[in-house]
Structure formats: structure tokens, C-alpha cells
mmCIF file of C-alpha atoms and ligand atoms in Angstrom:
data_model
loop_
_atom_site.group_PDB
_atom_site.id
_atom_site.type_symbol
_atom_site.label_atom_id
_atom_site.label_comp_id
_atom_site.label_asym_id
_atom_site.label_seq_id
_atom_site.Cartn_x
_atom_site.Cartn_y
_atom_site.Cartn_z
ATOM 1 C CA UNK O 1 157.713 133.443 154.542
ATOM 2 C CA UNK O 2 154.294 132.036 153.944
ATOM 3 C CA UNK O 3 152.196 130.708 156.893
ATOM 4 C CA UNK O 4 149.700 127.968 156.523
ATOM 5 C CA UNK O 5 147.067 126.300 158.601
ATOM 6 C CA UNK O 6 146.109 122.608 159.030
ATOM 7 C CA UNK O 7 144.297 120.544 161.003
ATOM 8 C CA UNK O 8 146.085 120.245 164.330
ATOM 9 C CA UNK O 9 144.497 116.363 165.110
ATOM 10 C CA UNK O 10 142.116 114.927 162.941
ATOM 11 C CA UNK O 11 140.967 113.199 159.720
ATOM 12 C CA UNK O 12 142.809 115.406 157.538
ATOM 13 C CA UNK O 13 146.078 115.951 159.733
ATOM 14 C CA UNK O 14 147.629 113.010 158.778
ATOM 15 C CA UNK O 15 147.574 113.579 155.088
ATOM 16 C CA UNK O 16 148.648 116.987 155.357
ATOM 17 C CA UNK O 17 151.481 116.561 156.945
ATOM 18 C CA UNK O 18 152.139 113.452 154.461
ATOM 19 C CA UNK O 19 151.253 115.586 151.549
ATOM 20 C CA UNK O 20 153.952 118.165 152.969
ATOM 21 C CA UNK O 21 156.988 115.515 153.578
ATOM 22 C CA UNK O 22 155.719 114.278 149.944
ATOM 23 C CA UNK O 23 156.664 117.298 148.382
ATOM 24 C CA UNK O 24 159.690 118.114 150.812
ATOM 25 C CA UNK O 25 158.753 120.027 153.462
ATOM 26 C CA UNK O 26 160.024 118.676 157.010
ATOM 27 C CA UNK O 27 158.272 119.437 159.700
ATOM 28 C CA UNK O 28 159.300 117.944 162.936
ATOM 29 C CA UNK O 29 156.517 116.528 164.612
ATOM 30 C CA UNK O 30 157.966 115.401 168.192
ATOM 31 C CA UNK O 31 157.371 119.395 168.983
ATOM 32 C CA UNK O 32 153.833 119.764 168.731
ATOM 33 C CA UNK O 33 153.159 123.445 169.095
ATOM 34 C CA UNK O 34 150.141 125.831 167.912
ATOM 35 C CA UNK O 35 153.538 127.249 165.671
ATOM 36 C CA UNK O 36 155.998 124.999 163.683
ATOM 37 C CA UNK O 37 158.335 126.544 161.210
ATOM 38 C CA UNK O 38 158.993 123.988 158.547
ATOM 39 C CA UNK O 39 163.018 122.734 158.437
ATOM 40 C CA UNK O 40 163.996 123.379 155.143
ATOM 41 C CA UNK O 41 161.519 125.533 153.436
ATOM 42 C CA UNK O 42 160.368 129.383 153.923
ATOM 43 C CA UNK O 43 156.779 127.872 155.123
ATOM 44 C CA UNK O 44 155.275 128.509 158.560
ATOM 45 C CA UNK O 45 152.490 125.981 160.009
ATOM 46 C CA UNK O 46 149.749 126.926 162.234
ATOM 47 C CA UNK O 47 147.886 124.178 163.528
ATOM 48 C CA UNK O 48 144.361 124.416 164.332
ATOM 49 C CA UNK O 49 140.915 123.600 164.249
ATOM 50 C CA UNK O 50 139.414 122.922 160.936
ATOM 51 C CA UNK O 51 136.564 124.839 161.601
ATOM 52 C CA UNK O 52 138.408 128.098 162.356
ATOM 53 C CA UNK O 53 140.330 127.337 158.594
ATOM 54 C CA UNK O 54 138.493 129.257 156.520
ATOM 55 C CA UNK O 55 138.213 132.165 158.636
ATOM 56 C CA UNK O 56 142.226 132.200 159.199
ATOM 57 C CA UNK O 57 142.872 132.257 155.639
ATOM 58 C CA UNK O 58 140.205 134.489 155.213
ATOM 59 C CA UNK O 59 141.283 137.068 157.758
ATOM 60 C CA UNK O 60 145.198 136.651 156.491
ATOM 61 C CA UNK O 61 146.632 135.195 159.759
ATOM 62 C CA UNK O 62 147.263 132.533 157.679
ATOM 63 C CA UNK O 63 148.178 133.128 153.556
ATOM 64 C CA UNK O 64 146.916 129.119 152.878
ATOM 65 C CA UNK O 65 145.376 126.209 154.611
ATOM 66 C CA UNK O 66 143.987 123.056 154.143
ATOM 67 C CA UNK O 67 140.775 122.041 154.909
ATOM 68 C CA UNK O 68 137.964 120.362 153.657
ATOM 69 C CA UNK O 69 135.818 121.841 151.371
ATOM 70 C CA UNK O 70 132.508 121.203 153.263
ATOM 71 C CA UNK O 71 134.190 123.390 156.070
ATOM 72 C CA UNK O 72 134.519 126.410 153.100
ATOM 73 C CA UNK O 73 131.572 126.167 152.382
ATOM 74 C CA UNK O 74 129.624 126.290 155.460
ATOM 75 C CA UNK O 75 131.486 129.340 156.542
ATOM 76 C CA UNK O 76 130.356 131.256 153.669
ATOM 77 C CA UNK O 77 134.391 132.744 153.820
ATOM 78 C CA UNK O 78 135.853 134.351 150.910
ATOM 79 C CA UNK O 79 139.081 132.454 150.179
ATOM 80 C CA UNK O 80 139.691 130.962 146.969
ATOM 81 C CA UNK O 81 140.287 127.282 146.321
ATOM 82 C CA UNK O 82 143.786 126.972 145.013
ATOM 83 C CA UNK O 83 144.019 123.411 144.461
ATOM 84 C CA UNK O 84 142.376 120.258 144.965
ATOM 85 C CA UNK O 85 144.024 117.609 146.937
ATOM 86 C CA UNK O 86 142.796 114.488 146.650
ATOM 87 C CA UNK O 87 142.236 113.082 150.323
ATOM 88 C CA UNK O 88 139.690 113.268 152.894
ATOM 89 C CA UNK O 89 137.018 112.880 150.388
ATOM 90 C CA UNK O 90 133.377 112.364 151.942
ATOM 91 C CA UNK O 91 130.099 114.290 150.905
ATOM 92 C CA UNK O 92 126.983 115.292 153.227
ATOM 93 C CA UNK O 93 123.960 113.843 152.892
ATOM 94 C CA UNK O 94 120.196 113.256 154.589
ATOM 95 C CA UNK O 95 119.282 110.301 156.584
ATOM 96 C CA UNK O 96 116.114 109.191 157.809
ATOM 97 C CA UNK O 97 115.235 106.215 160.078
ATOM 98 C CA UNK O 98 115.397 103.130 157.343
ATOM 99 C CA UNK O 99 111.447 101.786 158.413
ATOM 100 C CA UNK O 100 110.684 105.430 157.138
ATOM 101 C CA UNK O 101 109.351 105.543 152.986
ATOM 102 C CA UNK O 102 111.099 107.984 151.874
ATOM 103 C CA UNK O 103 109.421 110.213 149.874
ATOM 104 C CA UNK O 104 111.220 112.775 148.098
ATOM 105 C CA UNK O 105 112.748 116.451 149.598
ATOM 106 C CA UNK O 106 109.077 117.500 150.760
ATOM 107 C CA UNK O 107 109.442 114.536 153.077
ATOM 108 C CA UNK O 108 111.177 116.826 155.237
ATOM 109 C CA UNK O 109 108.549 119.508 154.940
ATOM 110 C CA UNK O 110 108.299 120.402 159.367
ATOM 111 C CA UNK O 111 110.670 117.663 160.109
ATOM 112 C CA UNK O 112 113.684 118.255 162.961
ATOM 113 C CA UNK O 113 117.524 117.995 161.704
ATOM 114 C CA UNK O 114 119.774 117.434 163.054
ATOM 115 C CA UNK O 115 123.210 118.821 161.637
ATOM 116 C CA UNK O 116 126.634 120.527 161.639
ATOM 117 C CA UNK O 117 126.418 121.875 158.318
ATOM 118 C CA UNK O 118 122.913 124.286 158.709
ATOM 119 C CA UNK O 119 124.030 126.686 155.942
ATOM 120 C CA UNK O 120 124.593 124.133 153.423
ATOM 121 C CA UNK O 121 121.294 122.331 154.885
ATOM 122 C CA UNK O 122 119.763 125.501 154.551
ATOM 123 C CA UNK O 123 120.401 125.690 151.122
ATOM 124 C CA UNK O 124 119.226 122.654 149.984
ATOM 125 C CA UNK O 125 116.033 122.762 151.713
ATOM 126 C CA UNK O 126 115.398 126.592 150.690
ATOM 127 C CA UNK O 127 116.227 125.050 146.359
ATOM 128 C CA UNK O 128 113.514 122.638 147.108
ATOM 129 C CA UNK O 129 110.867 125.307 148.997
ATOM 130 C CA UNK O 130 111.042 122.997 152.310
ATOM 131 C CA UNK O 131 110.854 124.636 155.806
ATOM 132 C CA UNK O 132 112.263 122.211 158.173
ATOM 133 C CA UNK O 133 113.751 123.005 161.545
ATOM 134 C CA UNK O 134 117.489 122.998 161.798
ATOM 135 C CA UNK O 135 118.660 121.649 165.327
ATOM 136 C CA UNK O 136 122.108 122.430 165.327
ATOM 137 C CA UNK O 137 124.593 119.497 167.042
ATOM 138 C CA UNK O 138 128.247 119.363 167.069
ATOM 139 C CA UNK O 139 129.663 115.752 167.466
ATOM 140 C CA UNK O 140 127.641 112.755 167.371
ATOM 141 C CA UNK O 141 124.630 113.888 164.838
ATOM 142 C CA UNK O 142 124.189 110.175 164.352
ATOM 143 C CA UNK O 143 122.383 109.330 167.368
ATOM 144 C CA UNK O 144 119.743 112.165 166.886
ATOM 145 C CA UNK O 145 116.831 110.266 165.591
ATOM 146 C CA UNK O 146 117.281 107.630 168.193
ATOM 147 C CA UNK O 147 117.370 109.770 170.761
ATOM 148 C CA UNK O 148 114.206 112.032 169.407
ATOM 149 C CA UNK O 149 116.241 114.929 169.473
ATOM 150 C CA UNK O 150 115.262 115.282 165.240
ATOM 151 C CA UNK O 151 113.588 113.214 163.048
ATOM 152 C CA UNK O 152 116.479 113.063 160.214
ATOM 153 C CA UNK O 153 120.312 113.863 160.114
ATOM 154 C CA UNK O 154 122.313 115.730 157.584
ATOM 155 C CA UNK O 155 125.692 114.461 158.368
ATOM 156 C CA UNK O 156 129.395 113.549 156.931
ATOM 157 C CA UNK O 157 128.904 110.370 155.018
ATOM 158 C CA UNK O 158 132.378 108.651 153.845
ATOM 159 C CA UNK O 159 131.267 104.414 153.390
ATOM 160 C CA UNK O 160 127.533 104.570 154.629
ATOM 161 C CA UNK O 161 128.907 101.759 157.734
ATOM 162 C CA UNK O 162 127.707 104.486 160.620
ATOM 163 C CA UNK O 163 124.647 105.262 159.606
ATOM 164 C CA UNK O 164 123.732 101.918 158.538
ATOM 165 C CA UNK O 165 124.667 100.743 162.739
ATOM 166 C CA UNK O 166 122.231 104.131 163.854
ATOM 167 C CA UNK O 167 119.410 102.424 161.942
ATOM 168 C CA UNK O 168 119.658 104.699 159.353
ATOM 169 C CA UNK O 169 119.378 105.374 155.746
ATOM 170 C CA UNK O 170 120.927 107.984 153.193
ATOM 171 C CA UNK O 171 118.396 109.378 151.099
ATOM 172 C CA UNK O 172 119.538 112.638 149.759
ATOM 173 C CA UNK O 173 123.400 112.848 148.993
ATOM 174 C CA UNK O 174 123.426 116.917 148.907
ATOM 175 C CA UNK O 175 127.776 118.004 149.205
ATOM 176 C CA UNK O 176 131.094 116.383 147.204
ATOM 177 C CA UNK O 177 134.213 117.284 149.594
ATOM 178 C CA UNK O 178 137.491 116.687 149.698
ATOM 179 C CA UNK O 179 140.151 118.663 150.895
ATOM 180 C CA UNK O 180 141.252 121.586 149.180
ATOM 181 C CA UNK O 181 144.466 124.020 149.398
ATOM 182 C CA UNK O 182 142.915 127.689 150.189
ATOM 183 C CA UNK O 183 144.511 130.656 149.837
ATOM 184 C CA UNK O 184 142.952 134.880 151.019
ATOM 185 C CA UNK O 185 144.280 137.956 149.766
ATOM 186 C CA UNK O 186 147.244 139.028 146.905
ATOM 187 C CA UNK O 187 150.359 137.885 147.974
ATOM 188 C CA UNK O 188 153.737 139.739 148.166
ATOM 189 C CA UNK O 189 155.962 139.068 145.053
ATOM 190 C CA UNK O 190 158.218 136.534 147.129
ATOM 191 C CA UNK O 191 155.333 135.036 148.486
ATOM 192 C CA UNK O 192 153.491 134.331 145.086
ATOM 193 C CA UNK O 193 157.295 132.657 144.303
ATOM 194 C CA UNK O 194 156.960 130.612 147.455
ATOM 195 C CA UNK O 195 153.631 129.207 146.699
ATOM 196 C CA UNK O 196 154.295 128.139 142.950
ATOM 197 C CA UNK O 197 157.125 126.356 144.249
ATOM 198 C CA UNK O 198 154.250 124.712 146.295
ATOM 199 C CA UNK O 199 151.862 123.975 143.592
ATOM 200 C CA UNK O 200 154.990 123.078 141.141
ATOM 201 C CA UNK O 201 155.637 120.155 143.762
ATOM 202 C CA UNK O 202 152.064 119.346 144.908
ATOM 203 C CA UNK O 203 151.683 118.921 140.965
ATOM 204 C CA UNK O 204 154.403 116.418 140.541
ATOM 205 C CA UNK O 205 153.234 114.851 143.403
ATOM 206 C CA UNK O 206 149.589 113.772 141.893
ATOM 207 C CA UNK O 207 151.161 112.981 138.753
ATOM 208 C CA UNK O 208 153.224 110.355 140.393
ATOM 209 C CA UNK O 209 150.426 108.887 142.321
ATOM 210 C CA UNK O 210 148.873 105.946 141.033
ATOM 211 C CA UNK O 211 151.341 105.317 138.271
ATOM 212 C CA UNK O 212 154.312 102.592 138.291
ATOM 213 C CA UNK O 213 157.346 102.003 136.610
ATOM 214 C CA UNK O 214 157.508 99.048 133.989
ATOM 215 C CA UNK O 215 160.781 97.198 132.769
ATOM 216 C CA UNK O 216 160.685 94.438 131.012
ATOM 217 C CA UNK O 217 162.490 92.405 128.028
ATOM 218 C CA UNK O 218 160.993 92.472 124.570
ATOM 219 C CA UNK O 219 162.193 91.061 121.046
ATOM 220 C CA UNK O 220 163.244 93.585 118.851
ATOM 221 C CA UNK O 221 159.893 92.566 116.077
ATOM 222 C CA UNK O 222 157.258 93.409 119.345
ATOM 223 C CA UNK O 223 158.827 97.277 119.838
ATOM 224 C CA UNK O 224 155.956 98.447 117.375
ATOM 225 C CA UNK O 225 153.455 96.861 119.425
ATOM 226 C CA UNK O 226 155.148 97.438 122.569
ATOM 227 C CA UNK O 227 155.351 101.082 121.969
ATOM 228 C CA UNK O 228 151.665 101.100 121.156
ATOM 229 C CA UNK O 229 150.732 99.650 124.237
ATOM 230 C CA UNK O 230 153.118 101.897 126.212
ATOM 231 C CA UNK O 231 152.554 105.557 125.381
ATOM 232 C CA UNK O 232 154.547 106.681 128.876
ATOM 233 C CA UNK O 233 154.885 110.435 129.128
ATOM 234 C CA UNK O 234 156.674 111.481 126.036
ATOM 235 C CA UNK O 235 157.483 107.575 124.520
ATOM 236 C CA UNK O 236 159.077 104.627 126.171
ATOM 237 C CA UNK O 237 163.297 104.436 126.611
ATOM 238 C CA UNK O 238 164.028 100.867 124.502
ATOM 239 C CA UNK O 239 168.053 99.938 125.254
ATOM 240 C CA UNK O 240 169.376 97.222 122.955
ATOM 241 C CA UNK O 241 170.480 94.353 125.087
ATOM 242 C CA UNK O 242 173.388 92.069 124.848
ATOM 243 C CA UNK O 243 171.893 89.013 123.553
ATOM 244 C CA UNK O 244 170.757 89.572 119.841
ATOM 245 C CA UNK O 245 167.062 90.407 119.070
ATOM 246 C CA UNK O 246 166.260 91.406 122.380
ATOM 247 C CA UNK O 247 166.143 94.597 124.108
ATOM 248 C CA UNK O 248 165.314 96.439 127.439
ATOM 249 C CA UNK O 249 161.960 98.370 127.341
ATOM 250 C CA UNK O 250 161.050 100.814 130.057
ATOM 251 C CA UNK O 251 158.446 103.044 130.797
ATOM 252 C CA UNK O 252 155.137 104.388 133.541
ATOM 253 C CA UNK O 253 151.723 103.238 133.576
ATOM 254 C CA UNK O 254 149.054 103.905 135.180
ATOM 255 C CA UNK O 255 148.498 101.386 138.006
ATOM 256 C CA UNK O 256 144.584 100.879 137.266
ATOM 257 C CA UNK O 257 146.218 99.631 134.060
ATOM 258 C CA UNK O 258 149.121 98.124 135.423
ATOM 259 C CA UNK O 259 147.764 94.015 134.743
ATOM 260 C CA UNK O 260 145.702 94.969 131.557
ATOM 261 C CA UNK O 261 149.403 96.027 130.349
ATOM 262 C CA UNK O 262 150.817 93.305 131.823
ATOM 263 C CA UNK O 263 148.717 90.574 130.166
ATOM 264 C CA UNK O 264 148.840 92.946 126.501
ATOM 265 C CA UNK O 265 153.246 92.954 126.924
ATOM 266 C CA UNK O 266 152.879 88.801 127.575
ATOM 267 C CA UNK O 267 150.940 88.465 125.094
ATOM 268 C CA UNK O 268 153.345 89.874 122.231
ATOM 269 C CA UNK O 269 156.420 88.507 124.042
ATOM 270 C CA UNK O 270 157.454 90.508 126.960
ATOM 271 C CA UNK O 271 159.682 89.020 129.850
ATOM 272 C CA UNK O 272 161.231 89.360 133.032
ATOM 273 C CA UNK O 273 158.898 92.022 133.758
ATOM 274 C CA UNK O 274 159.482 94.811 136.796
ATOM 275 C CA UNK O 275 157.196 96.791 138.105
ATOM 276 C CA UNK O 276 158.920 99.411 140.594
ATOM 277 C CA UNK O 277 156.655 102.243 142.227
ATOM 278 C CA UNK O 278 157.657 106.509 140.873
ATOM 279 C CA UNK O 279 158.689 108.443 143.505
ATOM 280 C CA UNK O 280 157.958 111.649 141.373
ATOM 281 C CA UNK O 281 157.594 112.212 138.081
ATOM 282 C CA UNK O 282 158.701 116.296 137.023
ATOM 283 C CA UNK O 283 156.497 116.864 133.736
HETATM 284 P P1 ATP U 1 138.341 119.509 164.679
HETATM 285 O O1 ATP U 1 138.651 119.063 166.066
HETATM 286 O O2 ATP U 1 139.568 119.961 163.942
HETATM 287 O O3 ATP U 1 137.211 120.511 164.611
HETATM 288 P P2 ATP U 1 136.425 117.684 163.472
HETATM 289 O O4 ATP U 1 135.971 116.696 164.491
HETATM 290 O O5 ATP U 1 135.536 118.804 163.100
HETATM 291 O O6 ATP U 1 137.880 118.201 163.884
HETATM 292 P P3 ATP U 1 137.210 115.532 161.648
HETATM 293 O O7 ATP U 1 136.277 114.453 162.036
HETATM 294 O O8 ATP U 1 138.655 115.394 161.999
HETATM 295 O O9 ATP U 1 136.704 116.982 162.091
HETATM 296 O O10 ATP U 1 137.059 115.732 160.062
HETATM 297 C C1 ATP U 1 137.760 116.716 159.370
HETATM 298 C C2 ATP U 1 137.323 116.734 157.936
HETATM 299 O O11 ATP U 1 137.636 115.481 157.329
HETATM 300 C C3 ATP U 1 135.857 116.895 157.643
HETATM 301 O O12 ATP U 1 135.434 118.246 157.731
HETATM 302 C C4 ATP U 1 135.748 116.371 156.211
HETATM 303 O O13 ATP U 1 136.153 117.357 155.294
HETATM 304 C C5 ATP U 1 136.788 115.264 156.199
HETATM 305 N N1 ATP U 1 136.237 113.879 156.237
HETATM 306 C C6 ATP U 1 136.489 112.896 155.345
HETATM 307 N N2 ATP U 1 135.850 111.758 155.656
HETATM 308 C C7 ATP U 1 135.176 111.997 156.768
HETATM 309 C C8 ATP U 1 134.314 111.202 157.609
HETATM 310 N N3 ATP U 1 134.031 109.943 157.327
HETATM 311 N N4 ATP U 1 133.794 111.780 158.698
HETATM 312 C C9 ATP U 1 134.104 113.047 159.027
HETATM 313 N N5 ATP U 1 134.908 113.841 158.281
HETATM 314 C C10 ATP U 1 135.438 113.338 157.166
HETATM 315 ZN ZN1 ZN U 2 135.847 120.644 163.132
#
């Protein structure tokens, strides 16, 4: 039995518990405890805090957990980043009042910030040989500089929208996060077991994201071509059809590719195209 902790409400609950259904682990939601043992699957979820993630993990109540990777890092916990996950990507930046000229990091040379993050702050500041003090703020960092509680923020920035609204600007983007699968100490043999079944299927998972499936009709003189424009994972499945000089062409794109292909299979004489979305794709 492995254990793992998420985010018990939150930006990254959500897509945890998606990215757990995803790869076929039921958990049934409707009893929201601190303890959920998953339906189908030797995996135990803890749900918590994200702040108290790394520590968790790090301590071994918990063998894994997802968190972001801003969280990791601030805590300065040894766990080890397993896996990358592809949501609840964001980084942390500096923000000064946007009437301010900004004029490099020694701009905040005796300047008050206001922050979540003061180790990773901390850093930054301490590469560039600025002393700055650190006003530490859980919640709304935002409204700081307006309310002359600090004279810049170093905050979660995902689109730019709130800081633009707090009259402010991002001058210094400092942290890339997203949220990462941790893991702490050795596991037991039947653990390790349990967990590449985990990666195995989180794998599969990102493979089949962002990819469709393409069927189409194509006379039998375009295959060359067809084939060409169609790698798909090992090469394309081409059935003959009934009527003569056609047959049935299938195969999975990538979907930022998806009308490029479209346009290229036209072009040398596909028809009745389909486009169906991959569930998973095994590799
Ligand atoms: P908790 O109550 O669990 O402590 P929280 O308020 O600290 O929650 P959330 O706002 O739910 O945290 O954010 C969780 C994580 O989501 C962040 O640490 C970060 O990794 C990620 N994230 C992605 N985009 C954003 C964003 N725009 N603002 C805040 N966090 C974001
Ligand atoms: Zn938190």
C-alpha cells in the first residue's frame, strides 16, 4: 500500500484527482475525509495542505505527493521530483508599482517585500548582492504596495490579469512551477512495483494528451505521400476499401498539427476525414 498526499481544496486539487481517474484510480469523492483509500488500486490518499506537502513526503507519512514545485522549493525538503505533471503551471516573479522605472535587481536595494516565497526571494536577491527586507504575508500579497505595507511583491504570477488590476507591474520573472509527483525515502519492493505501475500509466497518460485520431479515405497513388505526412507511432494502418483505388488510412497526430495535416491530406486527395480524440495510447 502506498499513501499519497494532495491538495485537499485548491488550484491543484482538481487536476489531481483528474490526473488519478485518468490513469484509473477511483476515488470517491462524496466522502471527503483527511483519509480516502482509493477503490480499485493499493493507493492511499491523504489530503492536505500544500504547504505541509513537502514535509509529509519528506518525513514518510506520506511515500508521494503532489504539489507544486514552488512549494518544494521553498521548503528546502529533501524529496525527489519523480515526475513532472503538466498542470498548475505558474512561476514567481517581482512587481513594482507600474509609475515606478524600473531599474534593474539593485532597484530593490532597502526596498520592503512583500512575499510568501522568502527563501526563494532570498535567493535571488542574495545572487544579485541586494539586501532588501522580506515582509512575510500569507494570502493577498497583491495589495501590499497599495496598502504601504512593502514597496514591491514577489508573488504567484499565472496570466499577469491580477497584478495588472493592483496597479502593478512584473519586472523580474525569478521561479518556473508546475506541479510535480514527489516521492522521500527507498521504498519496499512491493511498493517500488506499485509506483511504476503509477508512472507506467501517468506515462501513457501524457502521451495521449494533445494527440487525435485521424481516419480518412485516400487513393491508393497518395499512400506514399500520405504515409509521409503521417508518421503515427510506429506507421499508419492503410485497409484496402471496397471500391477500387481507394483505401482506409488511419493514424494519431498531434493536435497542434491536427489542420496543418488536414490541409497537407486534402491537398493530395484525402476524404471523408475523422478526427476522433485517444483515450490512451500504451507505447
Ligand atoms: P492551501 O490552502 O492548500 O495552502 P494555497 O492557497 O496555498 O492552498 P493555491 O492558491 O490553491 O494554494 O495554489 C496551489 C498551487 O497552485 C500553488 O502553490 C502553485 O504551485 C499553483 N498555481 C498555479 N497557478 C497559480 C496561480 N495563478 N496562483 C496561485 N497558485 C497557482
Ligand atoms: Zn498553501
Amino acid at each position: 500500500m502506498l499513501r499519497i498526499a494532495i491538495q485537499s481544496k485548491g488550484r491543484l486539487n482538481e487536476d489531481s484527482v483528474a490526473l488519478l481517474k485518468e490513469i484509473g484510480i477511483n476515488i470517491d469523492e462524496s466522502k471527503r475525509k483527511f483519509l480516502v483509500q482509493a477503490g480499485n488500486f493499493p493507493l492511499e490518499l491523504l489530503l492536505v495542505r500544500d504547504d505541509d506537502i513537502p514535509q509529509i513526503v519528506s518525513n514518510g507519512t506520506a511515500e508521494l505527493g503532489i504539489v507544486g514545485l514552488n512549494e518544494v522549493k521553498e521548503s528546502g525538503k529533501d524529496v525527489k521530483i519523480v515526475d513532472k505533471l503538466g498542470f498548475g503551471a505558474c512561476r514567481i516573479s517581482l512587481a513594482i508599482p507600474k509609475t515606478e522605472e524600473y531599474t534593474g535587481p539593485s532597484y530593490f536595494e532597502g526596498k520592503r517585500i512583500a512575499t510568501s516565497y522568502p527563501n526563494i526571494l532570498k535567493e535571488f536577491l542574495d545572487k544579485h548582492g541586494v539586501s532588501a527586507k522580506i515582509e512575510v504575508i500569507t494570502g493577498s500579497v497583491e495589495i501590499a504596495p497599495a496598502a504601504d505595507i512593502a514597496d514591491a511583491i514577489f508573488d504567484i504570477v499565472s496570466s499577469g490579469g491580477t497584478l495588472v488590476s493592483n496597479g502593478l507591474k512584473e519586472v523580474e520573472k525569478v521561479f518556473w512551477s508546475e506541479a510535480v509527483l514527489i516521492g522521500g525515502a527507498e521504498l519496499s519492493e512491493e511498493n517500488k512495483a506499485i509506483l511504476e505501475e503509477i508512472l507506467f500509466r501517468i506515462e501513457s497518460a501524457k502521451v495521449s494528451k494533445g494527440k487525435k485520431y485521424l481516419l480518412m479515405n485516400i487513393p491508393e497513388s497518395a499512400i506514399d505521400e500520405a504515409v509521409k505526412l503521417l508518421p503515427a507511432l510506429r506507421s499508419p494502418t492503410i485497409l484496402p476499401l471496397a471500391a477500387k483505388g481507394w483505401c482506409s488510412m488511419h493514424s494519431v497526430v498531434d493536435t497542434k498539427e491536427l489542420w496543418t495535416k488536414i490541409r497537407q491530406l486534402k491537398a493530395i486527395g484525402a476524404e471523408g476525414i475523422l478526427v476522433l480524440n485517444v483515450d490512451k495510447i500504451i507505447p
